[in-house]
XYZ file of C-alpha atoms in Angstrom:
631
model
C -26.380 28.075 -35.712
C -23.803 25.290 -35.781
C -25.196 21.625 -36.340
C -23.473 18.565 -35.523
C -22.470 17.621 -38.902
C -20.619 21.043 -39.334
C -18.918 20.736 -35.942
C -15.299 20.880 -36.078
C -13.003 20.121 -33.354
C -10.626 23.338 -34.122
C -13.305 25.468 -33.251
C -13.286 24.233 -29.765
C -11.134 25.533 -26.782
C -10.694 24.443 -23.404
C -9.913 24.909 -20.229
C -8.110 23.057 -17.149
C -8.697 23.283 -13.342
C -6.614 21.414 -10.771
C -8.555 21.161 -7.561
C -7.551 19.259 -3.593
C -9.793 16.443 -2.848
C -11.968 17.373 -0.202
C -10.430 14.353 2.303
C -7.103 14.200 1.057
C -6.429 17.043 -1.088
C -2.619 16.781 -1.050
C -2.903 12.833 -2.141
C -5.865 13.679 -4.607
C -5.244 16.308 -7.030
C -8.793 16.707 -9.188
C -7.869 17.429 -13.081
C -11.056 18.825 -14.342
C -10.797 19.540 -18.430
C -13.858 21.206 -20.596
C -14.193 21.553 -23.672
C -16.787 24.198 -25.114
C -18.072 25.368 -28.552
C -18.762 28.723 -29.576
C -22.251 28.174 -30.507
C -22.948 23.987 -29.055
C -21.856 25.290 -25.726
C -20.331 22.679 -23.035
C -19.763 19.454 -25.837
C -17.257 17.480 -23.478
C -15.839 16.956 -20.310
C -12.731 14.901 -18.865
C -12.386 14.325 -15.050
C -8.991 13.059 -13.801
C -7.435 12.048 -10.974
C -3.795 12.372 -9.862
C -2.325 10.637 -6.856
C 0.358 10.969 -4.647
C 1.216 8.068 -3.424
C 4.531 8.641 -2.247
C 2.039 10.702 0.852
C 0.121 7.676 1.644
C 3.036 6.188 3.744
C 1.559 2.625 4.590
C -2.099 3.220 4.519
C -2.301 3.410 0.009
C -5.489 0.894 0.289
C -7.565 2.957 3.473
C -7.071 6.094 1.305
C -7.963 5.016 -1.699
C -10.821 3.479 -0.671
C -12.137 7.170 1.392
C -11.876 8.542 -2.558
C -14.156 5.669 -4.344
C -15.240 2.141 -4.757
C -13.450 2.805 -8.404
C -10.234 3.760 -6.570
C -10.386 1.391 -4.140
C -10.679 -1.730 -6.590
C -7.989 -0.338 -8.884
C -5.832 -0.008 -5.662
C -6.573 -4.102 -4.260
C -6.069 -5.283 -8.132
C -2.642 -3.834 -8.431
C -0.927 -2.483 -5.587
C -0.121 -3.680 -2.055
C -0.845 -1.591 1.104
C 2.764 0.602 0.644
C 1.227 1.181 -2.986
C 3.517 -1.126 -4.793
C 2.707 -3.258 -7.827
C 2.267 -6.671 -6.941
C 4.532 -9.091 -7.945
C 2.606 -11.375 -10.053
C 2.452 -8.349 -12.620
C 6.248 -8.536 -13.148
C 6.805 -12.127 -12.291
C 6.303 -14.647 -15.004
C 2.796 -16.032 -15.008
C -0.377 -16.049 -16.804
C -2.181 -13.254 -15.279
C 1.540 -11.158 -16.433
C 0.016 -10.680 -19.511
C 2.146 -9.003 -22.172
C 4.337 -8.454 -19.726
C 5.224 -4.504 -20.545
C 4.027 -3.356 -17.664
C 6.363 -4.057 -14.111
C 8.126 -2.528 -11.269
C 8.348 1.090 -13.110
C 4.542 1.428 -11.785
C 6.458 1.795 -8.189
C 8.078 4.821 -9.170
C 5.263 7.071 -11.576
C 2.430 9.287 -10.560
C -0.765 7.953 -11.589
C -3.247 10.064 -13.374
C -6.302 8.108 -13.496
C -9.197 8.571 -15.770
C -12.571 8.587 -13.902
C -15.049 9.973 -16.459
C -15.524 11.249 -19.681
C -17.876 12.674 -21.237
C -18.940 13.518 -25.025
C -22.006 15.152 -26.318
C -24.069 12.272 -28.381
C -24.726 14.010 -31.039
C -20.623 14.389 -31.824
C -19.900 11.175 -31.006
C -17.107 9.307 -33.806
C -15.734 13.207 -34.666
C -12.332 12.552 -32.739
C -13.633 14.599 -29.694
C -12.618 12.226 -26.788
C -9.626 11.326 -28.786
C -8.681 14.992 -28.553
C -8.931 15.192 -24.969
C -6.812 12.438 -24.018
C -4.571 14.626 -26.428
C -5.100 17.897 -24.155
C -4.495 16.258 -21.099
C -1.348 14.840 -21.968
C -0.236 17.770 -23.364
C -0.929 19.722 -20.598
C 0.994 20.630 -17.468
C -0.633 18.326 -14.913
C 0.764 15.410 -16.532
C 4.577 15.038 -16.419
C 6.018 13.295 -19.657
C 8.407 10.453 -18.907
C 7.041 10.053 -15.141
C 3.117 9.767 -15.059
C 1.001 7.227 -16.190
C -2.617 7.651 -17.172
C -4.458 4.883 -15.631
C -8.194 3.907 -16.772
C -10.917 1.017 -16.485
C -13.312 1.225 -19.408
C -16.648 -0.157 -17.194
C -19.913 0.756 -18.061
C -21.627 2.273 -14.776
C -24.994 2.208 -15.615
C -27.101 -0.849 -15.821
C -28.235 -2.162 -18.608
C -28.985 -5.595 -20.569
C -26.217 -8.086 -21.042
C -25.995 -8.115 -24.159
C -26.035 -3.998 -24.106
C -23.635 -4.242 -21.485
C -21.056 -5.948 -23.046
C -21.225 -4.098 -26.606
C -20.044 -0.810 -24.722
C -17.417 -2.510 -22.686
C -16.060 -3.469 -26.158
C -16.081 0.414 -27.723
C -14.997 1.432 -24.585
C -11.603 -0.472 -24.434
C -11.507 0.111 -27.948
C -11.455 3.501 -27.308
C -8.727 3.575 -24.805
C -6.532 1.522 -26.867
C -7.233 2.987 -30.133
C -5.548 6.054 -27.882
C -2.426 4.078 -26.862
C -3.475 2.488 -23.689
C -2.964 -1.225 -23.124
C -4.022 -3.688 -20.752
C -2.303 -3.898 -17.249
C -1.715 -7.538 -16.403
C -4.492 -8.767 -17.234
C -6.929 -6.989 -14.760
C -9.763 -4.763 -16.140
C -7.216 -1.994 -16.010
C -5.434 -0.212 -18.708
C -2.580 2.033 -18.427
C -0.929 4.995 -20.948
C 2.879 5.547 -20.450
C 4.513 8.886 -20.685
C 7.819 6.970 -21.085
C 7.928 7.627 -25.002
C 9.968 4.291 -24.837
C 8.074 2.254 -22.400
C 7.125 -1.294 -23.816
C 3.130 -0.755 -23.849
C 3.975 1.285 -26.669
C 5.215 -1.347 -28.758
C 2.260 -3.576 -28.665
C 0.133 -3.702 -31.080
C -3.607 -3.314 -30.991
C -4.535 -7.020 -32.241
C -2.213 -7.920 -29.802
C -3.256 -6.969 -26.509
C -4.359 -9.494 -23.806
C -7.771 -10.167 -22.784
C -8.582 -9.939 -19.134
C -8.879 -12.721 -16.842
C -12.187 -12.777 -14.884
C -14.096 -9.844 -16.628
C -17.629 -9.790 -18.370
C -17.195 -11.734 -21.705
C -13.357 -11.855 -21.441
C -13.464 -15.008 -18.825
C -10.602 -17.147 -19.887
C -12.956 -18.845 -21.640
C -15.378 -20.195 -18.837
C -18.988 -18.695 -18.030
C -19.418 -17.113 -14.659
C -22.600 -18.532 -13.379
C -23.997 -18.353 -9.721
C -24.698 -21.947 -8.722
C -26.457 -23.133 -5.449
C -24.751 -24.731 -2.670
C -27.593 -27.737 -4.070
C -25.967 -27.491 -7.653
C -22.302 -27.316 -6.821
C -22.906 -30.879 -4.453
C -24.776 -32.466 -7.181
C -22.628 -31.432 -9.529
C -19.242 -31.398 -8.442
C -19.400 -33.573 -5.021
C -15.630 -33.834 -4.563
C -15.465 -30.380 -4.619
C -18.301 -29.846 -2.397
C -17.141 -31.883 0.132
C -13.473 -30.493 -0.062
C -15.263 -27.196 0.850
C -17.333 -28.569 3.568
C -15.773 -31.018 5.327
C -12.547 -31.435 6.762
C -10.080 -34.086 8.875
C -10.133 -37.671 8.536
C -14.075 -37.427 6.803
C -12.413 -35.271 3.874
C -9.508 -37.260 3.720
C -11.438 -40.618 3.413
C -14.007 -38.599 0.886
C -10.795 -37.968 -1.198
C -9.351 -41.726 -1.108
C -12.648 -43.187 -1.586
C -13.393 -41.580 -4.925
C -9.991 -41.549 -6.197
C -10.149 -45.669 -5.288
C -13.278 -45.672 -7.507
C -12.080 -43.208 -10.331
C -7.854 -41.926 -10.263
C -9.018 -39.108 -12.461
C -11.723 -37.859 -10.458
C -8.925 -35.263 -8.148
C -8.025 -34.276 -11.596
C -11.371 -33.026 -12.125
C -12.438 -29.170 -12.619
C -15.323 -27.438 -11.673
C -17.663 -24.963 -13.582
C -14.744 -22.520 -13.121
C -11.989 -24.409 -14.027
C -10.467 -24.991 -10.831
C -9.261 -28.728 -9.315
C -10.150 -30.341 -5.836
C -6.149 -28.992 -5.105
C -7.344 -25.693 -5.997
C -9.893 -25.581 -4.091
C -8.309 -27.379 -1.078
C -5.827 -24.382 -1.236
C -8.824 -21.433 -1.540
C -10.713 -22.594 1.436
C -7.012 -23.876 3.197
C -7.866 -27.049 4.315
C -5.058 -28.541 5.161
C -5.802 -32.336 5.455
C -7.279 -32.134 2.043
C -4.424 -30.835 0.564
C -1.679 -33.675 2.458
C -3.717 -35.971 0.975
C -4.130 -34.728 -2.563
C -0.549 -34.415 -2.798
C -0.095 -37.744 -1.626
C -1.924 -39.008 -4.378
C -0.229 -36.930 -7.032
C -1.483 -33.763 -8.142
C 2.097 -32.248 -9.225
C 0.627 -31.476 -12.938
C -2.529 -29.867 -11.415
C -0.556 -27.478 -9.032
C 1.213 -25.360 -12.902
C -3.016 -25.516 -13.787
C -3.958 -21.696 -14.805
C -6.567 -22.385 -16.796
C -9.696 -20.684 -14.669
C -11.574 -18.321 -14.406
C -8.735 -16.040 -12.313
C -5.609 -17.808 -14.016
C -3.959 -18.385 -10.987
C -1.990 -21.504 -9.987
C -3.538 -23.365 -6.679
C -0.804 -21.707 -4.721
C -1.639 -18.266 -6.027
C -4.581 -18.483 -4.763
C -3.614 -19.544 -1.486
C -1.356 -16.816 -1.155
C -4.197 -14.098 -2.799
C -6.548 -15.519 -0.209
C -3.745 -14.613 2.811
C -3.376 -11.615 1.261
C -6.983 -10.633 0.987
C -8.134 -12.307 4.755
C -5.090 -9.823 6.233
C -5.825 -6.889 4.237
C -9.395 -6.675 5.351
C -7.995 -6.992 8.855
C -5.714 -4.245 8.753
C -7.715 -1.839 7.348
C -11.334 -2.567 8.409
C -10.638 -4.346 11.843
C -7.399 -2.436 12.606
C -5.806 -5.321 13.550
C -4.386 -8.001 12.066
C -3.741 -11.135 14.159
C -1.662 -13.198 12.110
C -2.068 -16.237 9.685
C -4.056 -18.423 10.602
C -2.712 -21.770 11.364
C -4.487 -23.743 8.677
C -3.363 -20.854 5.808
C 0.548 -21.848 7.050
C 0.221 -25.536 6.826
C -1.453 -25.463 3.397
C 1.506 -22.764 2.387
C 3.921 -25.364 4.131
C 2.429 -28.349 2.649
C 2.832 -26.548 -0.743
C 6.577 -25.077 -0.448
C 7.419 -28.394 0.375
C 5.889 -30.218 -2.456
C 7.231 -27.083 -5.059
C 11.090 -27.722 -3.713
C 10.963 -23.973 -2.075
C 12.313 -22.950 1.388
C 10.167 -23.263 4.106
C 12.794 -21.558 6.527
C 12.618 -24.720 9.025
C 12.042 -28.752 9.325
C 8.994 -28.848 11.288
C 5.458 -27.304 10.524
C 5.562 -26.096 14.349
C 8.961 -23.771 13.943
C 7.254 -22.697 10.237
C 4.357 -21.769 11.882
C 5.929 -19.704 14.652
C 8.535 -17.925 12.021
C 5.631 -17.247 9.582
C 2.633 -16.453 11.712
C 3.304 -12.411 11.420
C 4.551 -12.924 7.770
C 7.915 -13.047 8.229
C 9.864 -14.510 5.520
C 13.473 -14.241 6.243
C 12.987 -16.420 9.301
C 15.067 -14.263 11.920
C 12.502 -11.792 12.828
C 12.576 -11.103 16.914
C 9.225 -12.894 17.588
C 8.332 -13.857 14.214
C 7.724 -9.915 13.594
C 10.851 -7.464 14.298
C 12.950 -7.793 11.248
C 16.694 -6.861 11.635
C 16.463 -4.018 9.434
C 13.070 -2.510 11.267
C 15.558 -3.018 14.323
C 18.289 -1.026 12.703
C 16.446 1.840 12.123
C 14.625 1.710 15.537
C 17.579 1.738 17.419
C 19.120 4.753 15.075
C 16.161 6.555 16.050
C 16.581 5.927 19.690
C 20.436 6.517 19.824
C 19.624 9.749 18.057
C 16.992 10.999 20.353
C 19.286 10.900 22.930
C 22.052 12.724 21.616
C 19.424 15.435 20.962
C 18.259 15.566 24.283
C 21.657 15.649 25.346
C 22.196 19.106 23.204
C 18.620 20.135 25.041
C 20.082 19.536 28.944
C 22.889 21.529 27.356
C 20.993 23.993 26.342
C 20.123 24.812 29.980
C 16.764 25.323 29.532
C 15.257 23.871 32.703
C 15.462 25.721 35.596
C 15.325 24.025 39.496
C 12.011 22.872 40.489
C 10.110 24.965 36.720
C 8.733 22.638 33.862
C 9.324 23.363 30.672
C 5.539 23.150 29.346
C 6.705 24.188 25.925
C 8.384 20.840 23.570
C 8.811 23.135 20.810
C 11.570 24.560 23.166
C 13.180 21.287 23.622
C 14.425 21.050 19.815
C 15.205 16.758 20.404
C 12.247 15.341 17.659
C 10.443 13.240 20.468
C 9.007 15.056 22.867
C 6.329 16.431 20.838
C 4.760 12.425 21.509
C 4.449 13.112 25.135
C 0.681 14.096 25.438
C -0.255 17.369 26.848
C -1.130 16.310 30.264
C 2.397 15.474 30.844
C 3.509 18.494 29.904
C 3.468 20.372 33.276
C 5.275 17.501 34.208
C 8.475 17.618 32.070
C 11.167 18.676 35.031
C 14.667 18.430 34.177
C 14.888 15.173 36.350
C 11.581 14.104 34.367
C 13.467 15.155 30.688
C 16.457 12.916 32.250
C 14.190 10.200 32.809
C 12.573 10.310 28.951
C 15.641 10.229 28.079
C 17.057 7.416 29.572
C 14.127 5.093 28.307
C 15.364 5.612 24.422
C 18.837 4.902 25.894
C 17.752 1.756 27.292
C 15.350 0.981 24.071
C 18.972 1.631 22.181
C 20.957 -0.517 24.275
C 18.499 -3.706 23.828
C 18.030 -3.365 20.077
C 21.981 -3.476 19.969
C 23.058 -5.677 22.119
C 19.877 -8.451 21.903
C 18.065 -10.548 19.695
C 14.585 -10.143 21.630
C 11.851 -8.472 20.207
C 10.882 -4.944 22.447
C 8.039 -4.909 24.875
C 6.932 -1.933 27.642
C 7.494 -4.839 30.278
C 11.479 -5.601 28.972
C 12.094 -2.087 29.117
C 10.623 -0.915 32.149
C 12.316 -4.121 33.961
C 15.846 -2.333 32.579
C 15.135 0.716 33.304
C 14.329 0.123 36.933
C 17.660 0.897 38.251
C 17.612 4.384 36.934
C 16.260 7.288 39.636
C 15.344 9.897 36.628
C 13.419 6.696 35.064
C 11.462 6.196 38.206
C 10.426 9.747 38.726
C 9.548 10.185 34.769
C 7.073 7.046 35.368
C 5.572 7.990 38.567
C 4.679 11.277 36.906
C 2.627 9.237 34.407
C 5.704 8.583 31.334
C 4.819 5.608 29.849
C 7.269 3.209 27.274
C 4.702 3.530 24.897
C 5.245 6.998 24.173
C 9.152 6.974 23.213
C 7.794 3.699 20.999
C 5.258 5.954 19.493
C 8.044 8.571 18.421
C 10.555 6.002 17.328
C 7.732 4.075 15.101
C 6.407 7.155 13.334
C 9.800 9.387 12.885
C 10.893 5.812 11.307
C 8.202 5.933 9.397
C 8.565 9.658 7.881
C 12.355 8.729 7.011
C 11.764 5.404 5.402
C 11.035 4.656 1.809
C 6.947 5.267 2.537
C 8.295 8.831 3.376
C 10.860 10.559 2.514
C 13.329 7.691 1.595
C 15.966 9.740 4.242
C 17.523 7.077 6.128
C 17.964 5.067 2.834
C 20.161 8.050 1.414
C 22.412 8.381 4.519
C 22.615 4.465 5.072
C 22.236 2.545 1.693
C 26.326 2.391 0.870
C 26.932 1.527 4.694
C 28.501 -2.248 5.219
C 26.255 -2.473 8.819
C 23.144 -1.686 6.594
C 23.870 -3.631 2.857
C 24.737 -6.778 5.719
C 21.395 -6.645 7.193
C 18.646 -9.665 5.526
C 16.094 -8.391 3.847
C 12.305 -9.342 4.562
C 8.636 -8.512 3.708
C 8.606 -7.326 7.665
C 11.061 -4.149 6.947
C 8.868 -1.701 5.955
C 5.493 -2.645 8.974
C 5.403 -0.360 10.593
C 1.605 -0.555 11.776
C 2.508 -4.169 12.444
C 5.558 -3.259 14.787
C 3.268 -0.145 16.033
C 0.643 -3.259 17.098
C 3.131 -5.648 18.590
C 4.322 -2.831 20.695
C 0.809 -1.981 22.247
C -0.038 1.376 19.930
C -3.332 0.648 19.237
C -5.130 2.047 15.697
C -7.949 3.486 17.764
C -6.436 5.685 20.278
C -5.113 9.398 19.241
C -0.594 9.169 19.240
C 1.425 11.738 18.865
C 2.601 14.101 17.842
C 0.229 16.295 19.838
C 1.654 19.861 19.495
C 3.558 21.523 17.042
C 5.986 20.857 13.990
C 9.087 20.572 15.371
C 9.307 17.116 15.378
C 10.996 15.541 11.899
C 8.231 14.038 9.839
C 5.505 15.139 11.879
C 3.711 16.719 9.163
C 0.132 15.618 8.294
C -2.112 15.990 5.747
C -4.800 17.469 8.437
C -1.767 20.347 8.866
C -2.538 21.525 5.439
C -4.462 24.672 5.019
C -3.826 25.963 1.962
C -7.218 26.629 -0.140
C -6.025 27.662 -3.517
C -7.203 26.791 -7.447
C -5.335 26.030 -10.247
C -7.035 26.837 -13.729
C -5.684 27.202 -17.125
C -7.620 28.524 -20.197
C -7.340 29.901 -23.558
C -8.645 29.691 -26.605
C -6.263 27.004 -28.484
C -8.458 24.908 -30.351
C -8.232 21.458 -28.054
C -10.902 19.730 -26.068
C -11.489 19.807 -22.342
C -13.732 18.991 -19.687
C -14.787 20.339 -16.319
C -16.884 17.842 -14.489
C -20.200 18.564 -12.650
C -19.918 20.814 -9.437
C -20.898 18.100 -7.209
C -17.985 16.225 -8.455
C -15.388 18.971 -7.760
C -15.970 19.833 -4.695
C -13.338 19.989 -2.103
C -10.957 21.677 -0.443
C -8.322 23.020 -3.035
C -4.607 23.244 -3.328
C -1.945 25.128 -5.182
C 0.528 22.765 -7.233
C 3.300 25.240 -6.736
C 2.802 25.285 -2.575
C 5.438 23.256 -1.186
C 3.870 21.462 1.141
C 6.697 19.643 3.224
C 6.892 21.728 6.121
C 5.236 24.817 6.748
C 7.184 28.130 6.571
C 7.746 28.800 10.267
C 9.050 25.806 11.061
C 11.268 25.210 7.466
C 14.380 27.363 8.791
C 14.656 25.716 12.181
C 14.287 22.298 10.969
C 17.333 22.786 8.741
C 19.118 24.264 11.329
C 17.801 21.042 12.880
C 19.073 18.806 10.386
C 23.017 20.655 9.806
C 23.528 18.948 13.038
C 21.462 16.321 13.178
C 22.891 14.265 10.095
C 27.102 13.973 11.066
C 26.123 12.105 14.391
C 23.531 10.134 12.570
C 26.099 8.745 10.037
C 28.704 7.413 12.661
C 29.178 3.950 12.975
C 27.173 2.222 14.953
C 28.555 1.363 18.671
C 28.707 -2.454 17.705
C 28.345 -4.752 15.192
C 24.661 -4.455 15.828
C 24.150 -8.110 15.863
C 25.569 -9.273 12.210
C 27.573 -12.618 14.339
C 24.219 -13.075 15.389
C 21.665 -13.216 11.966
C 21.455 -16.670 11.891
């Protein structure tokens, strides 16, 4: 019988399984690697998993967060809701850390380490060591594109002191392995990229993290009373608590007594302008800056290493995030966030896109920041590719009347059979309903929905477009048989969603060298869609289309995918593996070789689609669409 201290790690073999998450298995991709001994048995286990984010479209955070609480904290810390890195990680700053790791994060698949697991008794033989080997040397992990993610956090509880010593072997572990500190977040990341910069870091030289048990910047996290923090640090307090002309004569009256008191920092390292700008009170921060806090504003040296203005910006950031994705709704900025953020710009020399606080406020509310979005929300370039979408729908539908499928006074119940990529977002009651005269009438709102994006600088509303399309007979008839506006917004929204860079990046490709598109401003408002979807009166709780089949470009959804197929690999090479407990591998599962773009009945036809849907795509536009009119 084999003892520990005879174990060797060559006479170990493994074995890989790839399994679908149960709730997103096309996102979620479960790597499950064990290793076994001939005569020890099951003496380690890896469990993995690798996301697809390019399948999230805009809702990364909502479904990372249905996978874990791990997930969904390793999602807020370094990604945005479109599942990009956020900018502080490649702009310079403290919490930048080493700065190796950037904008390349937008572009690999993350493999992320959830658990692993090594008998105690061969603990300190090289056997976890060995399977971070195996796993990159395996086929579910693409060299030069994926990067192995991790966050070395002990999950049981235990003492402090306890605590903290296996935080330290853990990271230890993970760098001793290659891995280095993202930012500096909890996080640590292994590149594929044999020349990525991580790589050339050495050990002794990797950050510490900002905020984290023991590694605190250099400040002790301790829970104090609302009693202590008043006693203790009463400009603060009162900075926190009060506001208006009390706050502001609170401020004067202790600077009067001591000038060095607004200099001050707390337990955690942070300044009365700090804090003005993390609870955004406004009248606080006028008349901090009126004093002279310009040295205080570059301060990093707390317990998050942000500047005051980074953490007015994480706290917009944080206050919006929650309301997208646990309200549903997000109803803007509020006003006191915007003049703090005004107060600020204009104190920092930035742009603040107008004169007044008023106009900022208005341009701003719906975080705009190229200050020409229709109603503070429509960028141009959402616009553009809206009114593609609508200028293409009715070309399609004008192949469909073509077609001659309707027949006098028979619907055609079927929108499979009218091949035009929008009328699969009429909803089924409708569908005995869709006439010829009714078809004319759908397709004369997307004309009108064309003509205003074009030839106006308005934002779109049901009301503007109902008013213009009350001349038009078909229109009338299409809404007294219960057609709404919403609807052909609903199919323009989404199939702009599927062909944008959350999707599959398709109107980029066809209109990224085009003068009409390179002309058009860029903003943070391009790419919100749930935001336009909101403004436009699609609601997150109600069921949109598309209600029927597949014909419709982009309508393919993860809740389309039945496929229910496992991915193993084993032999007997002598490497290390790990296959997790059942009740962690349970799901539906998925074959990596499936493509799963479009299922086979519909592939053939939507190419056929597609041969004649790009040409009339790429022709110019009718007008200038509005570039005498961006400013």
């Amino acid at each position: 019988m084999a003892s520990a201290e005879s174990f060797q790690l060559d006479d170990c073999s493994f074995s890989f399984s790839m399994q679908g998450n149960y709730d997103h298995p096309r996102i979620f991709r479960n790597i499950n690697l064990k290793v076994t001994h001939p005569e020890l048995g099951h003496v380690g286990s890896l469990y993995a998993v690798k996301i697809l984010r390019h399948l999230c479209e805009n809702a990364f955070l909502e479904v990372m967060d249905d996978h874990s609480d791990e997930l969904q904290q390793f999602s807020l810390a370094l990604f945005d809701k479109f599942g990009r890195v956020k900018p502080w990680l490649y702009q310079p700053g403290n919490r930048r850390g080493t700065g190796a790791w950037g904008k390349e994060l937008d572009n690999s698949t993350i493999v992320y380490v959830l658990n692993a697991f090594v008998n105690d008794k061969l603990r300190g033989k090289g056997l976890g060591s060995k399977m971070i080997e195996s796993l990159l040397a395996s086929k579910y992990v693409e060299t030069g594109t994926d990067t192995l993610m991790c966050w070395p956090e002990p999950a049981t509880k235990m003492e402090q002191n306890e605590y903290e010593e296996l935080k330290r072997k853990q990271v230890n572990f993970f760098r001793k392995n290659g891995f280095r500190r993202v930012g500096r977040t909890g996080f640590f990341g292994y590149s594929t990229d044999p020349v990525h910069p991580s790589h050339a870091i050495p050990l002794e030289e990797d950050v510490t993290e900002i905020g984290g048990d023991n590694e605190t910047n250099g400040f002790k996290i301790k829970g104090l009373s609302k009693e202590e923090i008043a006693n203790q640090y009463p400009l603060h307090f009162a900075i926190t608590n009060t506001k208006g002309q009390d706050v502001v004569d609170t401020i004067k009256s202790y600077h009067e007594t001591n000038p060095a008191s607004i200099h001050e920092t707390d337990a955690y390292g942070y300044t009365p302008i700090h804090i003005a700008l993390c609870v955004a009170n406004p009248d606080a921060v006028r008349v901090l800056l009126e004093l002279g806090v310009k040295e205080d504003m570059k301060n990093t040296n707390n317990v998050e290493g942000t500047t005051p203005f980074e953490s007015l910006t994480a706290t917009m950031e944080s206050s919006r995030t929650f309301s997208e994705t646990v309200l549903g709704e997000w109803k803007g900025y509020e006003n006191k966030e915007l003049e703090c953020e005004f107060l600020m710009k204009r104190a920092m020399g930035e742009s603040t896109m107008s004169d007044t606080l008023e106009e900022y406020i208005a341009k701003r509310k719906f975080g705009c920041t190229c200050g020409i979005c229709a109603g503070g929300w429509l960028s141009k370039r959402m616009r553009f590719r809206l009114y593609c979408g609508a200028e293409e729908a009715r070309e399609m539908m004008d192949d469909a009347l073509a077609m001659g499928l309707f027949k006098n006074h028979v619907p055609c119940s079927d929108p499979d059979m009218l091949v035009d990529c929008v009328s699969d977002y009429l909803p089924p009651h409708l569908y005995s309903s869709i006439y010829e005269t009714f078809y004319i009438g759908w397709q004369s709102i997307f004309t009108v929905i064309a003509d205003f994006l074009d030839r106006t600088g308005q934002p779109l509303s049901t009301d503007t477009i109902v008013a213009r399309s009350a001349s038009e007979t078909s229109a009338k008839f299409f809404f007294e048989k219960g057609g709404q506006v919403v609807y052909a917004f609903d199919a323009l929204t989404d199939g702009a969603l599927q062909q944008s860079p959350l999707g599959d990046g398709f109107f980029e490709q066809v209109w990224q060298d085009q003068d009409v598109w390179i002309k058009l401003p860029r903003c943070e408002n391009d790419l919100e869609f749930n935001l336009v979807r909101q403004m436009l009166g699609l609601t997150r709780n109600v069921r949109w289309g598309p209600y029927h089949g597949m014909m419709c470009i982009g309508s393919y959804r993860e809740k389309d995918d039945e496929s229910d197929s496992e991915e193993s690999d084993e032999d007997g090479k002598s490497m290390n593996g790990e296959n997790i407990d059942e009740d962690d591998s349970e799901g539906r599962k998925t074959d990596e070789s499936v493509d799963l773009s479009l299922p086979p009945i519909e592939r053939e036809e939507f190419k056929r689609l597609m041969d004649g849907w790009v040409p009339s795509f790429v022709r110019p536009v009718p007008t200038n669409f509005g570039l005498d009119r961006l400013d």
